[in-house]
Amino acid sequence: MPERALARVRPGAVERNCARLRRALGGGAELCAVVKADGYGHGAERCARAALAGGASWLAVATAVEAAELRAAGIEARLLVMGALTAGEMPLALDAGAEVVAWSTDFVRALAEHRGRRPAQVHVKLDTGMGRLGTDDPREARGVARKIDAAKRLRLAGLMTHFATADERGDEHFPAQLERFSAFVADMRAEYAGLVVHAANSAATLRDPGSHFDMVRCGVAVYGLDPFGRDAAEQELEPALELESYLAAVKRFKPGQSAGYGRRWTAREPTWVGVLPIGYGDGWRRGLTNNCDVLVGGRRRPLVGTVSMDNVTVDLGPDTEVAVGDQAVLIGTQGGERITAEEVAERLDTINYEVTCGIARRVPRVDSP
Ligand SMILES: *Cc1c(COP(=O)(O)O)cnc(C)c1O
């Protein structure tokens, strides 16, 4: 029996993508697989395990709850919470044995008050030009590091920054950020031993080995999505997710008959229209109204009419050979055809990250070989 809407996730692809990323790392740099936002919509636990099997030695998430969930699932790898933490969230992260990021002495003071079983491992974040988390003042970052180093219950574990434009090949901001960070790292290494220094996201990892330092933090590439928004195959990455539904109904349309809310599409000629029970309540966004293709019977068919919460309609053409119950692929391959998350993202004027993260919880994720 087909499911109304289903995401097939291939842990094998995640594993191979990690192995491919590992091969790109020079000088013994480690791979940290970023599994925040439920593994970019793919399922955090399965992807964490697959990434570790593929050679990742660290994991990273954005929130304390995400860290606690991985630990509750029995995952024991070194785990970094990259996001900001409130005083209320901090104990959850630390009790999960996760490492955390600091950029202010106030935060370090709060960390030092936590009574955990083990000393907390803390990474200092320098904002070299992302303009988001971190201090943009290297002296302040140094001061934060000194406070961590001086605190009995804290360990200075690493230094980090984050790039704003690594996915824009040839831009000048990326090398400028890298230079600022490198200078900071050189100063700090002279003072502290054993720091894990990390900066690169997926795009930087693929673009510039000079950004690898001791570890890279790859997210999107782990899932076989192209950080440059092009074809992941160009980077030898394998998409790990397919999104499918099925033909719940097929009906004959006469010219002038319309499909969906607001009559945003009307048949011009006699045709067959298929109904797929998937909609924006599943994360198939309303912006795809009259604006994407779906694979049915091994061919591309235009999605026609308004995307509703639970259903969409597709134009199957005048003499269709498909029938109720047939599989429909929204992201993935069927026959010789392929629809990528990058293609859907382009239709929506967004990025592949948002397409897979947006697949709603009511879509079951199942492991696929
Ligand atoms: C999400 C995130 C990453 C991973 O970025 P990708 O582009 O998905 O590889 C790395 N570092 C930080 C700080 C992040 O927030």
Tab-separated table of N, CA and C and ligand atoms in Angstrom, residues 34 36 40 62 82 125 132 160-162 199-203 217-221 223 227 353, ligand 1:
chain	number	residue	atom	x	y	z
A	34	VAL	N	26.726	18.012	10.667
A	34	VAL	CA	25.723	18.889	11.280
A	34	VAL	C	24.345	18.258	11.062
A	36	LYS	N	21.451	19.347	12.757
A	36	LYS	CA	20.410	20.219	13.331
A	36	LYS	C	19.125	20.127	12.496
A	40	TYR	N	18.342	18.282	8.805
A	40	TYR	CA	17.863	18.993	7.613
A	40	TYR	C	16.611	18.313	7.049
A	62	ALA	N	21.921	22.676	16.656
A	62	ALA	CA	21.733	24.097	16.952
A	62	ALA	C	21.212	24.327	18.362
A	82	MET	N	25.845	24.528	18.512
A	82	MET	CA	26.423	25.726	17.893
A	82	MET	C	25.642	26.994	18.221
A	125	LYS	N	33.774	31.702	19.936
A	125	LYS	CA	33.399	32.071	18.565
A	125	LYS	C	33.777	33.516	18.255
A	132	ARG	N	26.618	37.642	12.862
A	132	ARG	CA	25.557	36.943	13.578
A	132	ARG	C	26.096	36.639	14.977
A	160	MET	N	36.168	28.912	16.869
A	160	MET	CA	35.388	28.773	15.637
A	160	MET	C	34.975	30.112	15.048
A	161	THR	N	34.622	30.045	13.773
A	161	THR	CA	33.975	31.164	13.104
A	161	THR	C	33.044	30.561	12.063
A	162	HIS	N	32.306	31.413	11.363
A	162	HIS	CA	31.351	30.905	10.365
A	162	HIS	C	31.370	31.856	9.165
A	199	ALA	N	36.020	26.105	11.132
A	199	ALA	CA	35.408	27.252	10.458
A	199	ALA	C	34.502	26.842	9.298
A	200	ALA	N	34.897	25.831	8.542
A	200	ALA	CA	34.272	25.575	7.245
A	200	ALA	C	32.906	24.899	7.350
A	201	ASN	N	31.945	25.418	6.615
A	201	ASN	CA	30.687	24.714	6.347
A	201	ASN	C	30.908	23.879	5.074
A	202	SER	N	29.837	23.332	4.512
A	202	SER	CA	30.004	22.461	3.334
A	202	SER	C	30.664	23.198	2.177
A	203	ALA	N	30.174	24.401	1.889
A	203	ALA	CA	30.680	25.133	0.731
A	203	ALA	C	32.170	25.420	0.892
A	217	ARG	N	32.682	21.632	9.560
A	217	ARG	CA	31.300	21.405	10.014
A	217	ARG	C	30.397	21.358	8.779
A	218	CYS	N	30.144	20.150	8.299
A	218	CYS	CA	29.348	20.008	7.073
A	218	CYS	C	27.925	19.587	7.397
A	219	GLY	N	26.997	20.306	6.824
A	219	GLY	CA	25.590	19.946	6.933
A	219	GLY	C	25.049	19.520	5.592
A	220	VAL	N	24.742	20.509	4.789
A	220	VAL	CA	23.969	20.268	3.572
A	220	VAL	C	24.589	19.178	2.668
A	221	ALA	N	25.914	19.165	2.572
A	221	ALA	CA	26.580	18.188	1.692
A	221	ALA	C	26.435	16.762	2.211
A	223	TYR	N	23.891	15.473	3.279
A	223	TYR	CA	22.604	14.947	2.790
A	223	TYR	C	22.564	14.849	1.260
A	227	PRO	N	25.781	22.585	-1.882
A	227	PRO	CA	25.848	23.872	-1.191
A	227	PRO	C	25.840	25.058	-2.154
A	353	TYR	N	18.207	23.763	1.231
A	353	TYR	CA	18.093	23.574	2.686
A	353	TYR	C	16.638	23.729	3.134
B	1	LIG	C1	24.302	25.059	9.877
B	1	LIG	C2	25.704	25.390	10.189
B	1	LIG	C3	26.756	24.726	9.531
B	1	LIG	C4	26.537	23.767	8.367
B	1	LIG	O1	26.359	24.510	7.182
B	1	LIG	P1	26.153	23.805	5.757
B	1	LIG	O2	26.108	24.927	4.810
B	1	LIG	O3	24.837	23.080	5.851
B	1	LIG	O4	27.283	22.885	5.550
B	1	LIG	C5	28.056	24.996	9.945
B	1	LIG	N1	28.302	25.891	10.930
B	1	LIG	C6	27.310	26.559	11.561
B	1	LIG	C7	27.658	27.539	12.628
B	1	LIG	C8	25.987	26.355	11.205
B	1	LIG	O5	25.014	27.040	11.814
